[in-house]
XYZ file of N, CA and C in Angstrom:
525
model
N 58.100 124.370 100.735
C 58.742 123.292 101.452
C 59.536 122.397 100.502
N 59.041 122.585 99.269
C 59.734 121.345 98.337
C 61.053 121.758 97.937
N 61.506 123.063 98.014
C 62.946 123.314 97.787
C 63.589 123.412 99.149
N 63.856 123.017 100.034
C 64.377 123.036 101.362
C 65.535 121.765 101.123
N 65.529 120.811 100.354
C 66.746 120.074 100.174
C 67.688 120.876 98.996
N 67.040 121.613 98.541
C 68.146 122.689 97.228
C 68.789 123.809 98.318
N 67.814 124.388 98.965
C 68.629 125.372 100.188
C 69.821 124.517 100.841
N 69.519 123.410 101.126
C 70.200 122.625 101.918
C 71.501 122.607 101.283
N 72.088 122.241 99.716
C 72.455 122.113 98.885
C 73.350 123.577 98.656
N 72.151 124.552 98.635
C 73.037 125.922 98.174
C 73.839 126.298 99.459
N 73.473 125.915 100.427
C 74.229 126.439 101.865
C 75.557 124.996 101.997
N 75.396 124.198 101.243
C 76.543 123.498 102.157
C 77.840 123.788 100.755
N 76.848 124.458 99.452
C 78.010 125.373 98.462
C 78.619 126.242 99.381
N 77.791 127.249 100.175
C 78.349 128.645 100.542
C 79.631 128.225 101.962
N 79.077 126.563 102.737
C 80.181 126.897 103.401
C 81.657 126.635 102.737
N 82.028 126.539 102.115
C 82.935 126.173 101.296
C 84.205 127.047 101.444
N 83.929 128.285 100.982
C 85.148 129.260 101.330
C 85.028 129.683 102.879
N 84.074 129.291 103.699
C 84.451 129.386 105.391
C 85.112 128.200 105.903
N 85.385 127.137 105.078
C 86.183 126.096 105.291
C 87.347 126.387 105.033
N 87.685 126.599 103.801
C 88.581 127.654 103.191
C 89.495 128.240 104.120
N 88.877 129.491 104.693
C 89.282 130.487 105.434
C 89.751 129.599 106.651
N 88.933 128.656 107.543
C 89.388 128.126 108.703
C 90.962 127.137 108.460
N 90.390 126.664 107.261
C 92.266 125.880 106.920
C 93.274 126.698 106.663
N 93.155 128.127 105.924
C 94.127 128.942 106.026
C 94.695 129.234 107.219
N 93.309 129.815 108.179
C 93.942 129.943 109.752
C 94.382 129.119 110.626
N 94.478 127.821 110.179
C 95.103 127.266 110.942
C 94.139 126.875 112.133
N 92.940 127.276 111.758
C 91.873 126.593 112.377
C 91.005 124.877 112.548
N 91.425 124.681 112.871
C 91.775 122.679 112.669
C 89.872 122.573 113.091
N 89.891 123.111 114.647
C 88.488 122.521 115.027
C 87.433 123.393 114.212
N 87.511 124.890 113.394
C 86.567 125.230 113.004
C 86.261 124.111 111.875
N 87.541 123.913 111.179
C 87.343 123.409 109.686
C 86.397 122.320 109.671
N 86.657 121.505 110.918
C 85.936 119.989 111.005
C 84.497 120.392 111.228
N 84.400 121.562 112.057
C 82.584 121.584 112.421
C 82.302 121.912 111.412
N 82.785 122.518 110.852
C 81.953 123.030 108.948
C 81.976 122.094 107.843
N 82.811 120.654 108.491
C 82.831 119.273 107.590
C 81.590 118.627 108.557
N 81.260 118.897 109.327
C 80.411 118.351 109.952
C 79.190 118.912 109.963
N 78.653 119.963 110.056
C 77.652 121.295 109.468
C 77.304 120.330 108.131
N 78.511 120.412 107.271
C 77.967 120.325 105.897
C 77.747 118.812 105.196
N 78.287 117.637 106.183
C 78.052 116.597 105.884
C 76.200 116.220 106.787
N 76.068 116.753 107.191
C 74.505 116.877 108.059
C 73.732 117.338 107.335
N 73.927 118.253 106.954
C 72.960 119.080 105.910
C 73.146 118.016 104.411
N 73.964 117.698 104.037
C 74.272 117.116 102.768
C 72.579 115.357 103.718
N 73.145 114.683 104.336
C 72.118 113.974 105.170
C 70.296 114.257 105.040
N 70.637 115.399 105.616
C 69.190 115.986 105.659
C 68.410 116.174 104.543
N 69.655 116.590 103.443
C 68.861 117.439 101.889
C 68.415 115.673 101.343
N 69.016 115.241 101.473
C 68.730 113.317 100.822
C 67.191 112.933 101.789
N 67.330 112.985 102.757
C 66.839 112.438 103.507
C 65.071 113.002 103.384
N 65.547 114.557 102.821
C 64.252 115.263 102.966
C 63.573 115.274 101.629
N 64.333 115.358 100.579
C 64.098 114.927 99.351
C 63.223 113.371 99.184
N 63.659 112.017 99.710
C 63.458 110.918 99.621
C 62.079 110.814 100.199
N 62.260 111.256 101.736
C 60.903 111.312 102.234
C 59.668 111.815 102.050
N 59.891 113.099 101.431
C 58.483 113.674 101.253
C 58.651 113.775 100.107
N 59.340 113.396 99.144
C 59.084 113.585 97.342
C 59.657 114.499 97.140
N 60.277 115.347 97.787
C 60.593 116.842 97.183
C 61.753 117.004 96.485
N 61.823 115.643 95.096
C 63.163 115.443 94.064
C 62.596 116.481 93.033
N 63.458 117.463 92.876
C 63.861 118.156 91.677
C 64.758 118.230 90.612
N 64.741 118.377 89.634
C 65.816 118.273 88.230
C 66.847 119.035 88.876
N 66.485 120.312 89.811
C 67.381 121.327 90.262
C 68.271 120.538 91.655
N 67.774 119.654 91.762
C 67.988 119.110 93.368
C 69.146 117.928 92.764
N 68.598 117.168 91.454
C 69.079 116.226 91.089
C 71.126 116.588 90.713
N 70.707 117.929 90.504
C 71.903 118.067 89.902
C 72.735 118.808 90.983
N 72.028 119.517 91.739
C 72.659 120.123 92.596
C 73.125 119.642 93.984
N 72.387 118.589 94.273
C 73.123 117.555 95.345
C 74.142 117.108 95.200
N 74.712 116.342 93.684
C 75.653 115.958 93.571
C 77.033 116.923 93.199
N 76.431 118.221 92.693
C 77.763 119.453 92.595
C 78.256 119.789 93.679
N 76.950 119.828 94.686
C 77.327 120.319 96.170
C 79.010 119.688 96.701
N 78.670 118.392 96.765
C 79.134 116.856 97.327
C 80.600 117.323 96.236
N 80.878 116.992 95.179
C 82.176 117.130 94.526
C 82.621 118.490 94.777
N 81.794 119.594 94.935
C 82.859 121.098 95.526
C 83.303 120.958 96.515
N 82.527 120.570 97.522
C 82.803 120.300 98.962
C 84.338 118.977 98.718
N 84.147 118.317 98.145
C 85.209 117.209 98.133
C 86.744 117.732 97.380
N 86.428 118.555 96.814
C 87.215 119.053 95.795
C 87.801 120.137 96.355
N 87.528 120.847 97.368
C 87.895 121.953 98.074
C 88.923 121.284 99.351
N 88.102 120.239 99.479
C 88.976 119.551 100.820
C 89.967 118.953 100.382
N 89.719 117.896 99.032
C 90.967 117.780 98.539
C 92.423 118.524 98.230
N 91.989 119.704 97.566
C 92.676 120.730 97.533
C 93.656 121.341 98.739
N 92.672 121.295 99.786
C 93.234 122.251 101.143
C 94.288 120.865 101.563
N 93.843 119.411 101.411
C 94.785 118.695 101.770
C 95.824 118.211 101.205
N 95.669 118.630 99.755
C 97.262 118.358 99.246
C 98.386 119.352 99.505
N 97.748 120.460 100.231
C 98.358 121.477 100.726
C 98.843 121.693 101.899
N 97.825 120.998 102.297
C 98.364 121.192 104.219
C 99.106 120.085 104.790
N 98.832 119.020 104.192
C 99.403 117.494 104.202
C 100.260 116.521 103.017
N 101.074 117.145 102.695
C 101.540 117.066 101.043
C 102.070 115.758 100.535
N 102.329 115.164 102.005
C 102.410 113.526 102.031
C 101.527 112.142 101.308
N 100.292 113.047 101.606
C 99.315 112.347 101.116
C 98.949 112.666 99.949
N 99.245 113.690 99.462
C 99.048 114.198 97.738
C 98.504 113.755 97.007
N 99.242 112.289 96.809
C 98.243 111.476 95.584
C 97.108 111.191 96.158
N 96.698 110.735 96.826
C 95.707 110.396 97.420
C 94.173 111.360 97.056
N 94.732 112.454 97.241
C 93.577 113.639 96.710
C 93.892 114.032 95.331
N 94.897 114.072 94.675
C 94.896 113.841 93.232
C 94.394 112.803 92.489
N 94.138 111.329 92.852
C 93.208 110.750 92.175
C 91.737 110.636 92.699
N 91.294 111.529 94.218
C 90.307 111.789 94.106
C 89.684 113.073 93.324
N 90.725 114.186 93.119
C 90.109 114.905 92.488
C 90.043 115.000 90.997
N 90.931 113.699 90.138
C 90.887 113.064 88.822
C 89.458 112.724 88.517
N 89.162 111.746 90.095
C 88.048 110.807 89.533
C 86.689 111.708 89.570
N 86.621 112.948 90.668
C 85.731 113.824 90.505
C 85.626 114.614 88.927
N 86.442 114.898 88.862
C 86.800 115.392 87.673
C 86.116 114.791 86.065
N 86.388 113.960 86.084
C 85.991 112.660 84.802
C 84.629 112.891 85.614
N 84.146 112.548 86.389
C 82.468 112.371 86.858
C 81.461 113.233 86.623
N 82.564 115.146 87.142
C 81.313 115.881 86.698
C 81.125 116.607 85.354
N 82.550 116.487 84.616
C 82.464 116.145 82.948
C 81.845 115.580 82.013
N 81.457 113.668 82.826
C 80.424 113.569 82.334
C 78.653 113.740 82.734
N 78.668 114.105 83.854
C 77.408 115.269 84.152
C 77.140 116.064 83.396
N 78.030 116.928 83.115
C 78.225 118.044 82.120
C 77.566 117.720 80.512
N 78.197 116.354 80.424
C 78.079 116.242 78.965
C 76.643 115.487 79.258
N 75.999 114.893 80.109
C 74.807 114.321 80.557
C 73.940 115.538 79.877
N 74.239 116.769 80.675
C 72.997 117.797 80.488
C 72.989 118.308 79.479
N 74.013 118.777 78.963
C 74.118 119.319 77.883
C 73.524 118.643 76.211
N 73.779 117.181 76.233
C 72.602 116.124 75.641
C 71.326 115.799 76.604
N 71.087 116.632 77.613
C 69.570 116.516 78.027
C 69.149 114.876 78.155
N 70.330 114.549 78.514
C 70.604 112.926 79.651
C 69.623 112.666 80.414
N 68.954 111.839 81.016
C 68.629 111.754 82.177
C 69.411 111.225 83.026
N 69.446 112.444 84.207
C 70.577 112.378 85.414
C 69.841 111.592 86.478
N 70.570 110.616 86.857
C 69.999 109.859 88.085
C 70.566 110.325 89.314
N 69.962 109.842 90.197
C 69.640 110.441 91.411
C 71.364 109.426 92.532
N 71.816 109.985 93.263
C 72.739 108.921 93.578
C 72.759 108.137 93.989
N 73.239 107.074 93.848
C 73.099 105.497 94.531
C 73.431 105.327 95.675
N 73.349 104.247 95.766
C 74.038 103.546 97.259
C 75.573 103.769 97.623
N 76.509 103.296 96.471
C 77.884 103.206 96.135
C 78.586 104.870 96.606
N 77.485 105.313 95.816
C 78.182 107.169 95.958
C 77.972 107.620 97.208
N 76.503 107.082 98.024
C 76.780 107.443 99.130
C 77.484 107.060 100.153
N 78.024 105.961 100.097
C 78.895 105.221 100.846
C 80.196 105.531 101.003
N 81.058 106.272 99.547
C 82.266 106.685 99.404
C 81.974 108.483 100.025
N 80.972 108.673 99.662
C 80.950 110.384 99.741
C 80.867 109.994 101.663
N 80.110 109.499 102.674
C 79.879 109.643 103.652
C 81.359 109.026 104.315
N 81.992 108.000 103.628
C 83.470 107.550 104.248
C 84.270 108.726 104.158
N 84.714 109.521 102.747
C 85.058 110.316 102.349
C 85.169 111.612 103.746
N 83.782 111.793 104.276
C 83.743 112.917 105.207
C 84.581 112.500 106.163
N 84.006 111.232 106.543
C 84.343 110.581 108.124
C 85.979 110.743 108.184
N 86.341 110.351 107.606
C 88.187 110.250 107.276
C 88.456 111.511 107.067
N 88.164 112.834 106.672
C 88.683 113.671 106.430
C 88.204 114.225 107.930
N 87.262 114.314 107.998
C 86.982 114.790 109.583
C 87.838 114.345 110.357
N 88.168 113.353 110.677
C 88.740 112.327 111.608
C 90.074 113.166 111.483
N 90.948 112.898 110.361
C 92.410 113.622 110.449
C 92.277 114.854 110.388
N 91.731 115.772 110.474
C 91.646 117.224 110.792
C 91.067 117.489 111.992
N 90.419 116.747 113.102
C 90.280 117.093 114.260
C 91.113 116.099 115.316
N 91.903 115.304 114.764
C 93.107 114.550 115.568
C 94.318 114.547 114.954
N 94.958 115.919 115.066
C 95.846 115.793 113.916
C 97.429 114.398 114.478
N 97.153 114.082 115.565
C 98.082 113.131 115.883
C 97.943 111.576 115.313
N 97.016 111.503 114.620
C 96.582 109.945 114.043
C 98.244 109.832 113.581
N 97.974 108.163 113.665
C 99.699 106.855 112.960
C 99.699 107.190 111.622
N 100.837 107.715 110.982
C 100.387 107.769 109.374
C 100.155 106.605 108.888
N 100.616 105.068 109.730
C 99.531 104.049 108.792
C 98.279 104.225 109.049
N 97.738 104.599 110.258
C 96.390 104.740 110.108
C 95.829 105.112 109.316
N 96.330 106.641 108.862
C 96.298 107.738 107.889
C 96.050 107.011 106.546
N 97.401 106.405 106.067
C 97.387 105.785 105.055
C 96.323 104.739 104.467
N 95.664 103.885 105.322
C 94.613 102.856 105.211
C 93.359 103.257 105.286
N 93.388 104.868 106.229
C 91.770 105.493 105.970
C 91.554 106.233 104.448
N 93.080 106.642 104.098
C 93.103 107.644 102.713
C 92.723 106.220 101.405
N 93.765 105.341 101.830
C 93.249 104.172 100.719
C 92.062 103.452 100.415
N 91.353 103.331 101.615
C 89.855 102.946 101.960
C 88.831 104.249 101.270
N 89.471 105.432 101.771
C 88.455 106.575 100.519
C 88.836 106.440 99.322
N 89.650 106.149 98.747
C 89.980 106.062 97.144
C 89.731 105.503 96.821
N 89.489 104.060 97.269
C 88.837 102.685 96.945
C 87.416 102.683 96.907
N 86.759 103.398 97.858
C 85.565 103.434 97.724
C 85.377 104.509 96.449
N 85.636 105.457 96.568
C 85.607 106.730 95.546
C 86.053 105.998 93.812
N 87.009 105.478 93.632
C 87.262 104.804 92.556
C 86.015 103.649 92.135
N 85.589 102.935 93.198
C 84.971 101.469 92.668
C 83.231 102.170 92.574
N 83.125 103.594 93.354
C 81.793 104.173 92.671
C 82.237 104.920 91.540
N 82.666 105.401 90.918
C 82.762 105.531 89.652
C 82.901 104.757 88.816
N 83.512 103.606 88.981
C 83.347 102.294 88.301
C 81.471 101.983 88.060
N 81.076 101.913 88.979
C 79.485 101.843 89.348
C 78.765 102.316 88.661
N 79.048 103.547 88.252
C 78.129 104.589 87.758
C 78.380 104.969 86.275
N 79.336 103.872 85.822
C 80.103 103.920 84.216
C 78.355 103.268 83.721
N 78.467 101.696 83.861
C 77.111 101.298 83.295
C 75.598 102.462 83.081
N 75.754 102.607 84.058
C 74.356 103.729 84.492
C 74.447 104.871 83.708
N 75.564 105.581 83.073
C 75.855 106.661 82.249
C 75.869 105.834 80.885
N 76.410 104.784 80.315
C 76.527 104.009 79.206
C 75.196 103.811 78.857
N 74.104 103.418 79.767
C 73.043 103.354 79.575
C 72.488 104.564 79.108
N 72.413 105.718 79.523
C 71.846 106.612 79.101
C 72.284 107.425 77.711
N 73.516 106.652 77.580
C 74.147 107.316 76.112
C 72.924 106.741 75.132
N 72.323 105.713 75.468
C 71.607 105.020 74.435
C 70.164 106.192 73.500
N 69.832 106.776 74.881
C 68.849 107.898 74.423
C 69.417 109.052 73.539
N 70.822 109.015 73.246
C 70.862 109.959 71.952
C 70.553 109.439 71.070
N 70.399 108.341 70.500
C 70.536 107.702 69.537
C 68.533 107.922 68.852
């Protein structure tokens, strides 16, 4: 039972290229139920982890890879399908970028990786909502558009801001 938030985790990896595939086809409503599938499950794996204890080193790290592939894939499919908005997913996928680099360099000095905050979940769960939202109404106002994309970058930017201290801190244990 204690790995059921890592399953959770490895399955919302695997939907990834069926998201993939539905944005190629031109599949608008599959793409969103599989942003929606996988933002539930992403819910559940936290939720099930928190509640019954079942945090793992494997869970620790793999919740948050889940969350940046999944973001990083959507980003991707939307600088593509929506090219207007471009930057918008280019400095989200900058700031992913710099984040799981320094993950990377976290483990690799055998860091201790913390578990995600409040901040991350707040941008990662806006993050869905807005991308869901313009892929299953593709008629939204592009100001609308524009103020939901700026509201995710803002959130997405000011948690990485967040999580600078919390990594600075842990540089201290090489020492």
């Amino acid at each position: 039972m204690k790995h059921i938030p890592n399953i959770l985790s490895f399955f919302r990896i695997t939907l990834i290229p069926f998201y993939f595939n539905a944005i190629l086809n031109h599949q608008m409503l599959d793409a969103g139920l599989i942003l929606i599938l996988s933002g539930i499950t992403d819910f559940l794996d936290g939720l099930l982890a928190r509640r019954f204890n079942w945090i793992t080193k494997l869970g620790a790290l793999l919740d948050p890879l889940a969350d940046k592939l999944t973001q990083t894939a959507i980003s991707l499919s939307f600088i593509f399908l929506i090219k207007e908005y471009a930057l918008y997913f280019w400095i989200i996928l900058t700031k992913d970028a710099i984040m799981l680099l320094a993950s990377f360099f976290a483990l690799q000095n055998k860091l201790e990786v913390t578990s995600a905050k409040w901040f991350g979940k707040v941008a990662t769960f806006a993050f869905y909502v807005v991308m869901i939202l313009i892929i299953l109404i593709p008629n939204l106002p592009n100001t609308l558009i524009h103020t939901m994309l700026t509201v995710v970058v803002g959130l997405s930017i000011f948690s990485m801001l967040m999580y600078i201290p919390i990594f600075l801190e842990s540089l201290k244990d090489l020492n």
